[in-house]
Short mmCIF file of C-alpha atoms in Angstrom, two decimals:
data_model
loop_
_atom_site.label_atom_id
_atom_site.label_comp_id
_atom_site.label_asym_id
_atom_site.label_seq_id
_atom_site.Cartn_x
_atom_site.Cartn_y
_atom_site.Cartn_z
CA UNK G 1 0.00 0.00 0.00
CA UNK G 2 0.83 3.66 -0.09
CA UNK G 3 2.86 5.07 2.77
CA UNK G 4 1.87 8.25 4.56
CA UNK G 5 3.98 11.27 3.67
CA UNK G 6 5.87 13.32 6.25
CA UNK G 7 3.39 16.13 5.68
CA UNK G 8 0.44 13.83 6.42
CA UNK G 9 2.10 12.56 9.60
CA UNK G 10 2.85 16.12 10.72
CA UNK G 11 -0.87 16.99 10.57
CA UNK G 12 -1.84 14.32 13.14
CA UNK G 13 -2.33 16.19 16.41
CA UNK G 14 -3.24 13.23 18.64
CA UNK G 15 -0.87 11.41 20.94
CA UNK G 16 0.42 8.44 18.93
CA UNK G 17 2.38 5.44 20.12
CA UNK G 18 4.54 3.92 17.38
CA UNK G 19 5.60 0.43 18.39
CA UNK G 20 8.11 -1.84 16.70
CA UNK G 21 9.15 -5.34 17.62
CA UNK G 22 12.89 -5.82 17.93
CA UNK G 23 12.60 -8.87 15.63
CA UNK G 24 10.40 -7.08 13.05
CA UNK G 25 11.49 -7.91 9.49
CA UNK G 26 8.81 -5.81 7.71
CA UNK G 27 9.62 -2.38 9.15
CA UNK G 28 12.98 -1.10 10.35
CA UNK G 29 13.67 0.72 13.59
CA UNK G 30 14.91 3.66 11.49
CA UNK G 31 11.59 3.84 9.57
CA UNK G 32 9.59 3.69 12.78
CA UNK G 33 11.77 6.31 14.44
CA UNK G 34 11.34 8.62 11.44
CA UNK G 35 7.55 8.23 11.55
CA UNK G 36 7.45 8.92 15.30
CA UNK G 37 9.62 12.02 14.84
CA UNK G 38 7.27 13.39 12.17
CA UNK G 39 4.27 13.09 14.49
CA UNK G 40 3.93 16.24 16.64
CA UNK G 41 2.97 14.05 19.61
CA UNK G 42 4.61 10.79 18.59
CA UNK G 43 6.30 8.34 20.93
CA UNK G 44 8.41 5.40 19.78
CA UNK G 45 8.56 2.19 21.79
CA UNK G 46 10.66 -0.81 20.86
CA UNK G 47 9.12 -4.08 22.03
CA UNK G 48 11.73 -6.69 22.89
CA UNK G 49 11.71 -10.14 21.28
CA UNK G 50 8.60 -9.54 19.15
CA UNK G 51 7.99 -9.76 15.42
CA UNK G 52 5.51 -8.16 13.04
CA UNK G 53 2.43 -8.26 13.05
CA UNK G 54 1.01 -6.83 16.26
CA UNK G 55 -1.27 -9.81 16.91
CA UNK G 56 1.88 -11.87 17.45
CA UNK G 57 2.84 -9.74 20.48
CA UNK G 58 2.19 -11.19 23.91
CA UNK G 59 -1.16 -9.79 25.11
CA UNK G 60 0.10 -8.90 28.59
CA UNK G 61 3.12 -7.03 27.23
CA UNK G 62 1.01 -5.18 24.66
CA UNK G 63 -1.75 -4.24 27.10
CA UNK G 64 0.80 -2.97 29.64
CA UNK G 65 2.51 -0.91 26.95
CA UNK G 66 -0.78 0.67 25.84
CA UNK G 67 -1.97 1.19 29.45
CA UNK G 68 1.27 2.95 30.40
CA UNK G 69 1.12 5.14 27.28
CA UNK G 70 -2.49 6.18 27.89
CA UNK G 71 -1.86 6.93 31.57
CA UNK G 72 1.39 8.85 31.21
CA UNK G 73 1.40 12.35 32.61
#
């Protein structure tokens, strides 16, 4: 599919968590970092020992990651 441009990412005002599994072979850490940096309120989190896609991530790890992101102050 078509990737979002930097300009499109820069127009997203919401808090966004960009997660990448350390074993991800589809997306690089550099690509994810770039996307997170383009987002005005982007946060990058590397998830240890996980691959792509997200449904392969351990539920407890993923839910804790999302919970902590939502409840950060």
